[in-house]
Amino acid sequence: MGDNILAINCGSSTLKFQLIESNGETTILGQERRLASGIVDRIGGNATIKFNDLSGECLVENSEVADHSEAIHQVLNWLKSLRFFETNGFRAVGHRVVHGGDRFIKPILINDEVIEAIEALSYLAPLHNVPSLMAISAARKALGSTVPMVAVFDTAFHHTLPEHASRYAIPQELTSKHHIRRYGFHGLAHQYMTERYAAFTSKLIEQTKLITLQLGNGCSATAVKDGRSVDTSMGFTPLEGLMMGTRSGDVDPSLVGFLSRSENLRIQEVEHLLNTKSGLLGVSGHSKDMRELLEAELQGDSRAALAIEMFCYRVRKYIGGYLAVLGGADAIVFGGGIGENSPRVRSHICNGLEWCGLILDHEQNTSTIGSLGRISVDNSRMHAYVIPVDEESIIARDTVRYLCEHLGN
Ligand code: ADP
């Protein structure tokens, strides 16, 4: 068996992977050697497949990919065609699983019982856990039982939320009966930003006080104290919190009943509307894509401008709330497609935060696109950083850590 770790990251209609060379527990996050990586996008229809490896060998094609199990076969077949299996194979496979519920707060070795438990949690995250389960089953079938597989959970980083932050103010009996709590999501991303921030600034993780912002299609903010999540904007489902590409984020819960009655919609239809037709898409009326909206705003599109304004305003509101939660922060950290690549959005969010000591360095902000760096001036009391998030590397790192701790290899 080789030393390579295959990290699999399933979204609702995507599968990303990275094949990472492992140096055991000594691998430093952000300094791994990637042997291959790729994405199968728009699974469930005519998918786009983009794979590439170190030598520059690549595959780009469009083809029908019915589900995540077929996507796994595409990945494994391609790796096979490059002879990865013959040279040194995989040491293990790590899978991101979105919802670990109350039970999975740490990585775990996948076996039949764990699969059943993840299946049982699917009612909490049907869009996400089901694709991961398909990928896990397909990979197990293809690779057999000699390759250990580890599940890494996106909710796990937030299990440290204190009860006053994780509870909803609804009757206790219902909370207990249905395991209702604010689980929080994007945990791998927030953990990654926290760890990379600590390494980059030579601080101890246990001494970090941060607000991490994952701003992609899905968006969330997390308050991190002493390296642990103490509050986060997504809740029981990923719908709560910031405004997102197609999700509304926070709304008055009465809207659900009101829209159901006044539009004659079933509750599930209202939920669907809040998840898939709202957010940037709903307000702008034409796109969920921040790049397109920024362009439209420049062309004078007032609805696009309002969508961007609302998006930034809500992030700023959460920053304000989390500054109160944390009693001030050392830094805010931007990650995700928007956070990493849009100086305009970052500057819009930070505009008006001078009162709490954040002074952006406009040159640094403009030049930091898709790369790690500080974007606040030297003497800013609170700093701002851009940290491009790489979930696959944390999946691989946690997988290796699990193997070293539990299987002694
Ligand atoms: P996901 O949450 O699905 O992983 P990403 O993190 O890739 O999504 O983020 C997608 C979002 O990032 C889209 O709204 C896209 O427009 C935005 N984005 C990507 N590049 C840029 C850019 N250069 N400027 C502004 N927004 C960008």
Coordinates of C-alpha atoms and ligand atoms in Angstrom, one line a residue:
M1 CA 0.0 0.0 0.0
G2 CA 1.3 3.4 -0.9
D3 CA 1.4 6.7 1.1
N4 CA -1.1 8.6 -1.0
I5 CA -4.4 9.8 0.4
L6 CA -7.3 10.3 -1.9
A7 CA -9.5 13.1 -0.5
I8 CA -13.1 13.1 -1.8
N9 CA -15.3 16.1 -1.3
C10 CA -19.0 15.7 -2.5
G11 CA -21.3 18.7 -2.8
S12 CA -24.9 18.4 -3.9
S13 CA -24.0 18.3 -7.6
T14 CA -20.2 18.3 -7.6
L15 CA -17.4 15.9 -6.6
K16 CA -14.0 17.3 -6.1
F17 CA -10.9 15.2 -5.3
Q18 CA -7.3 15.5 -4.6
L19 CA -4.6 12.8 -4.4
I20 CA -2.2 14.0 -1.8
E21 CA 1.2 12.6 -0.9
S22 CA 1.2 11.9 2.8
N23 CA 4.2 12.4 5.1
G24 CA 2.3 11.0 8.0
E25 CA 1.5 13.4 10.8
T26 CA 4.3 15.7 9.9
T27 CA 2.5 17.1 6.8
I28 CA 1.9 20.9 7.3
L29 CA -1.4 22.2 6.2
G30 CA -1.0 24.2 2.9
Q31 CA 2.4 22.5 2.1
E32 CA 1.2 19.2 0.9
R33 CA 2.3 17.7 -2.5
R34 CA -0.7 17.3 -4.7
L35 CA -0.3 14.4 -7.2
A36 CA -3.6 14.9 -8.9
S37 CA -6.8 16.8 -8.5
G38 CA -10.1 17.5 -10.3
I39 CA -13.8 18.1 -10.3
V40 CA -16.9 16.6 -11.7
D41 CA -19.4 19.4 -11.9
R42 CA -23.1 19.4 -12.6
I43 CA -23.6 15.8 -11.6
G44 CA -27.1 14.5 -12.6
G45 CA -26.9 15.8 -16.1
N46 CA -24.3 16.7 -18.7
A47 CA -21.4 17.1 -16.4
T48 CA -18.1 18.9 -16.9
I49 CA -15.1 16.8 -15.9
K50 CA -11.8 18.4 -15.3
F51 CA -8.9 16.3 -14.0
N52 CA -5.2 17.0 -13.9
D53 CA -2.0 15.6 -12.5
L54 CA 1.5 16.8 -11.6
S55 CA 2.9 15.9 -15.0
G56 CA 0.4 18.1 -16.7
E57 CA -1.7 15.1 -17.9
C58 CA -5.2 16.3 -18.0
L59 CA -8.7 15.3 -19.0
V60 CA -11.4 17.8 -19.8
E61 CA -14.7 16.6 -21.2
N62 CA -18.4 16.9 -21.0
S63 CA -20.3 13.7 -20.4
E64 CA -23.5 12.4 -18.8
V65 CA -22.8 11.6 -15.1
A66 CA -26.0 10.3 -13.5
D67 CA -24.9 10.4 -9.9
H68 CA -22.0 10.5 -7.4
S69 CA -21.3 6.9 -7.7
E70 CA -20.7 7.3 -11.4
A71 CA -18.5 10.3 -10.6
I72 CA -16.3 8.2 -8.4
H73 CA -15.9 5.7 -11.2
Q74 CA -14.8 8.5 -13.5
V75 CA -12.1 9.6 -11.0
L76 CA -10.9 6.0 -10.2
N77 CA -10.8 5.0 -13.9
W78 CA -8.8 8.1 -14.7
L79 CA -6.3 7.5 -11.9
K80 CA -6.1 3.9 -13.1
S81 CA -5.3 5.1 -16.6
L82 CA -2.4 7.1 -15.1
R83 CA -1.2 3.9 -13.4
F84 CA -1.5 5.3 -9.9
F85 CA -2.8 2.0 -8.6
E86 CA 0.1 0.1 -10.0
T87 CA 2.9 2.3 -8.7
N88 CA 1.9 2.8 -5.1
G89 CA -1.9 2.8 -4.8
F90 CA -3.6 4.6 -1.9
R91 CA -2.9 4.4 1.7
A92 CA -6.4 5.5 2.5
V93 CA -9.4 7.5 1.3
G94 CA -10.9 10.4 3.2
H95 CA -14.5 11.5 2.6
R96 CA -16.1 14.7 3.6
V97 CA -19.6 14.1 5.0
V98 CA -21.7 17.2 5.6
H99 CA -23.8 16.1 8.6
G100 CA -22.4 14.2 11.5
G101 CA -25.4 15.1 13.8
D102 CA -24.7 14.8 17.6
R103 CA -22.9 11.6 17.1
F104 CA -19.9 12.3 14.9
I105 CA -17.8 15.1 16.3
K106 CA -14.5 13.6 15.2
P107 CA -13.2 11.7 12.1
I108 CA -14.2 8.0 12.1
L109 CA -13.2 4.9 10.3
I110 CA -15.9 4.0 7.8
N111 CA -17.5 0.5 8.3
D112 CA -21.0 -0.8 7.8
E113 CA -22.3 0.5 11.1
V114 CA -20.9 4.0 10.5
I115 CA -22.6 4.0 7.0
E116 CA -25.9 3.1 8.6
A117 CA -25.5 5.9 11.2
I118 CA -24.7 8.4 8.4
E119 CA -27.7 7.1 6.5
A120 CA -29.9 7.6 9.6
L121 CA -28.7 11.3 9.7
S122 CA -29.6 11.9 6.1
Y123 CA -33.0 13.4 7.0
L124 CA -31.0 16.3 8.4
A125 CA -29.1 17.0 5.2
P126 CA -30.6 15.0 2.3
L127 CA -29.0 17.1 -0.4
H128 CA -25.5 16.5 1.0
N129 CA -25.3 13.3 3.0
V130 CA -26.9 11.2 0.3
P131 CA -24.3 12.1 -2.4
S132 CA -21.5 11.4 0.1
L133 CA -23.0 8.0 0.9
M134 CA -23.1 7.1 -2.8
A135 CA -19.5 8.1 -3.2
I136 CA -18.5 6.1 -0.2
S137 CA -20.3 2.9 -1.3
A138 CA -18.9 3.2 -4.8
A139 CA -15.4 3.7 -3.6
R140 CA -15.6 0.8 -1.2
K141 CA -16.9 -1.5 -4.0
A142 CA -14.2 -0.4 -6.4
L143 CA -11.2 -0.5 -4.0
G144 CA -12.2 -3.3 -1.7
S145 CA -11.7 -3.6 2.1
T146 CA -7.9 -3.3 2.2
V147 CA -8.0 0.5 1.7
P148 CA -9.2 2.1 4.9
M149 CA -11.7 5.0 4.5
V150 CA -12.2 7.8 7.0
A151 CA -15.2 10.1 7.2
V152 CA -14.6 13.7 8.1
F153 CA -17.6 15.8 9.1
D154 CA -18.4 19.4 8.2
T155 CA -20.5 19.9 11.4
A156 CA -17.7 18.6 13.7
F157 CA -15.8 21.9 14.1
H158 CA -19.0 23.5 15.5
H159 CA -19.7 20.9 18.2
T160 CA -17.9 23.3 20.6
L161 CA -20.7 25.9 20.4
P162 CA -21.9 26.6 24.0
E163 CA -25.5 25.6 24.6
H164 CA -26.6 29.3 24.7
A165 CA -25.4 29.6 21.1
S166 CA -26.5 26.2 19.8
R167 CA -30.0 26.1 21.2
Y168 CA -33.1 27.6 19.6
A169 CA -35.6 29.3 21.9
I170 CA -38.2 26.6 21.4
P171 CA -39.7 24.1 23.9
Q172 CA -37.2 21.8 25.4
E173 CA -39.3 18.7 24.7
L174 CA -39.1 19.3 20.9
T175 CA -35.4 20.2 21.1
S176 CA -34.7 16.8 22.7
K177 CA -37.2 14.7 20.7
H178 CA -35.8 15.8 17.3
H179 CA -32.2 16.6 18.2
I180 CA -32.8 20.2 17.1
R181 CA -29.8 22.5 17.5
R182 CA -27.7 24.9 15.5
Y183 CA -25.3 22.4 14.0
G184 CA -23.4 24.8 11.8
F185 CA -21.7 23.8 8.5
H186 CA -18.6 24.7 6.4
G187 CA -16.7 23.4 9.4
L188 CA -13.7 22.2 7.4
A189 CA -13.4 25.6 5.8
H190 CA -13.6 27.5 9.1
Q191 CA -11.1 25.1 10.7
Y192 CA -8.8 25.4 7.7
M193 CA -8.8 29.3 7.9
T194 CA -8.2 29.1 11.6
E195 CA -5.2 26.8 11.4
R196 CA -3.6 28.5 8.4
Y197 CA -4.1 31.9 10.1
A198 CA -2.3 30.6 13.2
A199 CA 0.5 29.1 11.2
F200 CA 0.9 32.2 9.0
T201 CA 1.0 34.6 11.9
S202 CA 3.1 32.3 14.1
K203 CA 0.4 32.3 16.8
L204 CA -0.7 29.4 18.9
I205 CA -4.1 28.1 17.7
E206 CA -5.3 28.1 21.3
Q207 CA -4.8 31.9 21.4
T208 CA -6.6 32.9 18.2
K209 CA -9.7 35.1 18.3
L210 CA -11.1 35.3 14.8
I211 CA -14.1 35.9 12.7
T212 CA -13.8 33.5 9.7
L213 CA -16.0 34.2 6.6
Q214 CA -16.6 31.5 4.1
L215 CA -18.2 33.4 1.2
G216 CA -18.9 31.2 -1.8
N217 CA -22.2 30.0 -3.2
G218 CA -23.0 29.0 0.3
C219 CA -21.9 31.5 2.9
S220 CA -21.2 31.4 6.6
A221 CA -19.4 33.3 9.4
T222 CA -17.9 31.8 12.5
A223 CA -16.7 33.3 15.7
V224 CA -13.5 31.5 16.8
K225 CA -12.2 31.8 20.3
D226 CA -9.1 30.0 21.5
G227 CA -9.1 28.1 18.2
R228 CA -12.7 26.8 18.7
S229 CA -15.9 27.6 17.1
V230 CA -18.1 29.5 19.7
D231 CA -20.8 30.7 17.3
T232 CA -21.6 30.3 13.6
S233 CA -24.2 31.7 11.3
M234 CA -25.6 28.5 9.7
G235 CA -27.9 26.5 12.0
F236 CA -30.1 23.4 12.0
T237 CA -29.7 23.5 8.2
P238 CA -27.4 25.6 5.9
L239 CA -30.3 28.0 5.3
E240 CA -29.8 30.2 8.3
G241 CA -27.5 33.2 8.5
L242 CA -25.8 35.2 5.7
M243 CA -27.4 35.9 2.4
M244 CA -26.1 33.4 -0.2
G245 CA -26.1 32.6 -3.9
T246 CA -29.6 31.2 -3.8
R247 CA -30.4 30.9 -0.1
S248 CA -32.2 33.7 1.7
G249 CA -30.3 33.4 5.0
D250 CA -32.1 34.8 8.0
V251 CA -35.8 35.6 7.5
D252 CA -38.6 36.1 9.9
P253 CA -39.9 32.4 10.4
S254 CA -43.4 33.7 10.1
L255 CA -42.7 34.3 6.4
V256 CA -42.9 30.5 5.8
G257 CA -46.5 30.3 7.0
F258 CA -47.4 33.6 5.3
L259 CA -46.0 32.6 1.9
S260 CA -47.6 29.1 2.2
R261 CA -51.0 30.6 2.8
S262 CA -50.8 33.6 0.5
E263 CA -49.2 31.8 -2.4
N264 CA -51.0 28.5 -1.8
L265 CA -47.7 26.6 -1.5
R266 CA -46.9 23.5 0.5
I267 CA -44.3 24.1 3.3
Q268 CA -41.7 22.1 1.3
E269 CA -42.3 24.4 -1.7
V270 CA -41.6 27.5 0.5
E271 CA -38.5 25.9 1.8
H272 CA -37.4 25.1 -1.7
L273 CA -38.0 28.7 -2.7
L274 CA -35.9 30.0 0.3
N275 CA -33.1 27.6 -0.6
T276 CA -32.9 27.8 -4.4
K277 CA -34.6 31.0 -5.6
S278 CA -33.7 33.5 -3.0
G279 CA -30.4 35.2 -1.9
L280 CA -28.4 37.0 -4.6
L281 CA -30.5 35.3 -7.3
G282 CA -33.9 36.3 -5.8
V283 CA -32.9 39.9 -5.1
S284 CA -31.1 40.6 -8.4
G285 CA -33.6 38.7 -10.5
H286 CA -31.0 37.3 -12.8
S287 CA -28.0 35.7 -11.3
K288 CA -26.6 33.9 -8.2
D289 CA -23.1 34.5 -9.4
M290 CA -21.3 37.4 -7.6
R291 CA -18.9 37.9 -10.6
E292 CA -21.9 38.5 -12.9
L293 CA -23.6 40.8 -10.4
L294 CA -20.5 42.9 -9.9
E295 CA -20.3 43.3 -13.7
A296 CA -24.0 44.2 -13.9
E297 CA -23.7 46.7 -11.1
L298 CA -21.0 48.5 -13.2
Q299 CA -23.5 48.6 -16.1
G300 CA -25.9 50.4 -13.9
D301 CA -28.2 47.5 -12.9
S302 CA -29.9 48.7 -9.7
R303 CA -31.2 45.3 -8.6
A304 CA -27.7 43.8 -8.8
A305 CA -26.4 46.8 -6.8
L306 CA -29.0 46.2 -4.1
A307 CA -28.2 42.5 -4.0
I308 CA -24.5 43.2 -3.5
E309 CA -25.3 45.9 -0.9
M310 CA -27.5 43.5 1.1
F311 CA -25.0 40.8 0.9
C312 CA -22.2 43.0 2.3
Y313 CA -24.4 44.6 4.9
R314 CA -25.4 41.3 6.3
V315 CA -21.8 40.1 6.5
R316 CA -20.9 43.3 8.3
K317 CA -23.9 42.8 10.7
Y318 CA -22.6 39.3 11.6
I319 CA -19.1 40.7 12.1
G320 CA -20.5 43.3 14.5
G321 CA -22.4 40.6 16.4
Y322 CA -19.4 38.3 16.6
L323 CA -17.1 41.1 17.8
A324 CA -19.5 41.4 20.7
V325 CA -19.5 37.6 21.2
L326 CA -15.7 37.5 21.3
G327 CA -15.0 40.8 23.0
G328 CA -13.0 42.0 20.0
A329 CA -11.0 39.9 17.5
D330 CA -7.4 39.7 16.3
A331 CA -8.6 39.4 12.6
I332 CA -11.3 38.7 10.2
V333 CA -10.5 36.1 7.6
F334 CA -11.9 35.9 4.1
G335 CA -12.3 32.6 2.3
G336 CA -14.5 31.0 -0.4
G337 CA -14.9 32.0 -4.1
I338 CA -16.1 35.5 -3.3
G339 CA -14.0 36.1 -0.2
E340 CA -10.8 35.0 -1.9
N341 CA -11.3 36.7 -5.3
S342 CA -13.3 39.9 -4.9
P343 CA -11.4 42.9 -3.5
R344 CA -14.5 45.0 -4.2
V345 CA -16.8 42.9 -2.0
R346 CA -14.1 42.7 0.7
S347 CA -13.7 46.4 0.7
H348 CA -17.4 47.0 0.8
I349 CA -17.8 44.7 3.8
C350 CA -14.9 46.3 5.7
N351 CA -16.1 49.8 4.8
G352 CA -17.3 51.3 8.1
L353 CA -15.5 48.9 10.4
E354 CA -12.7 51.5 11.1
W355 CA -14.4 52.1 14.5
C356 CA -13.3 48.7 15.7
G357 CA -9.8 49.2 14.4
L358 CA -9.9 47.6 11.0
I359 CA -8.0 49.7 8.4
L360 CA -7.8 48.1 5.0
D361 CA -4.6 48.4 2.9
H362 CA -6.3 49.1 -0.4
E363 CA -3.2 48.2 -2.5
Q364 CA -2.9 44.8 -0.7
N365 CA -6.6 44.2 -1.0
T366 CA -6.6 44.9 -4.7
S367 CA -3.6 42.7 -5.4
T368 CA -4.5 39.8 -3.2
I369 CA -6.7 37.6 -5.4
G370 CA -6.8 33.9 -4.8
S371 CA -3.7 34.0 -2.6
L372 CA -2.9 34.1 1.0
G373 CA -2.1 37.4 2.5
R374 CA -2.9 40.2 4.9
I375 CA -5.0 43.0 3.5
S376 CA -5.0 45.5 6.4
V377 CA -2.4 48.1 7.2
D378 CA 0.5 47.4 9.6
N379 CA -0.9 49.3 12.5
S380 CA -4.5 48.2 12.1
R381 CA -5.8 47.2 15.6
M382 CA -7.8 44.4 14.0
H383 CA -6.4 42.8 10.9
A384 CA -8.0 41.3 7.8
Y385 CA -6.6 38.3 5.9
V386 CA -7.4 36.4 2.7
I387 CA -6.9 32.6 3.2
P388 CA -7.9 30.5 0.1
V389 CA -9.7 27.5 1.5
D390 CA -8.6 23.9 0.6
E391 CA -11.0 21.5 2.1
E392 CA -9.4 18.5 0.5
S393 CA -6.1 19.0 2.3
I394 CA -7.8 19.0 5.7
I395 CA -9.7 15.9 4.7
A396 CA -6.4 14.2 3.9
R397 CA -4.7 15.6 7.0
D398 CA -7.5 14.3 9.3
T399 CA -7.5 11.0 7.6
V400 CA -3.8 10.5 8.1
R401 CA -4.1 11.7 11.7
Y402 CA -6.9 9.2 12.3
L403 CA -4.8 6.3 10.9
C404 CA -1.7 7.2 12.9
E405 CA -3.7 7.6 16.2
H406 CA -6.0 4.6 15.8
L407 CA -4.4 2.1 13.5
G408 CA -0.8 2.9 14.3
N409 CA 0.3 3.3 10.6
Ligands
ADP1 P1 -19.0 26.9 -3.6 O1 -19.6 27.5 -2.3 O2 -20.1 26.3 -4.4 O3 -17.8 26.1 -3.3 P2 -17.2 28.9 -4.6 O4 -16.5 29.0 -3.3 O5 -16.5 28.4 -5.8 O6 -18.6 28.2 -4.4 O7 -17.7 30.4 -4.9 C1 -18.5 30.7 -5.9 C2 -18.8 32.2 -5.9 O8 -17.6 32.9 -6.0 C3 -19.7 32.7 -7.1 O9 -20.6 33.6 -6.6 C4 -18.6 33.4 -8.0 O10 -19.2 34.4 -8.7 C5 -17.7 34.0 -6.9 N1 -16.4 34.4 -7.5 C6 -15.5 33.6 -8.1 N2 -14.5 34.4 -8.6 C7 -14.9 35.6 -8.4 C8 -14.3 36.9 -8.7 N3 -13.1 37.0 -9.3 N4 -14.9 38.0 -8.3 C9 -16.1 37.9 -7.6 N5 -16.7 36.8 -7.3 C10 -16.1 35.6 -7.7

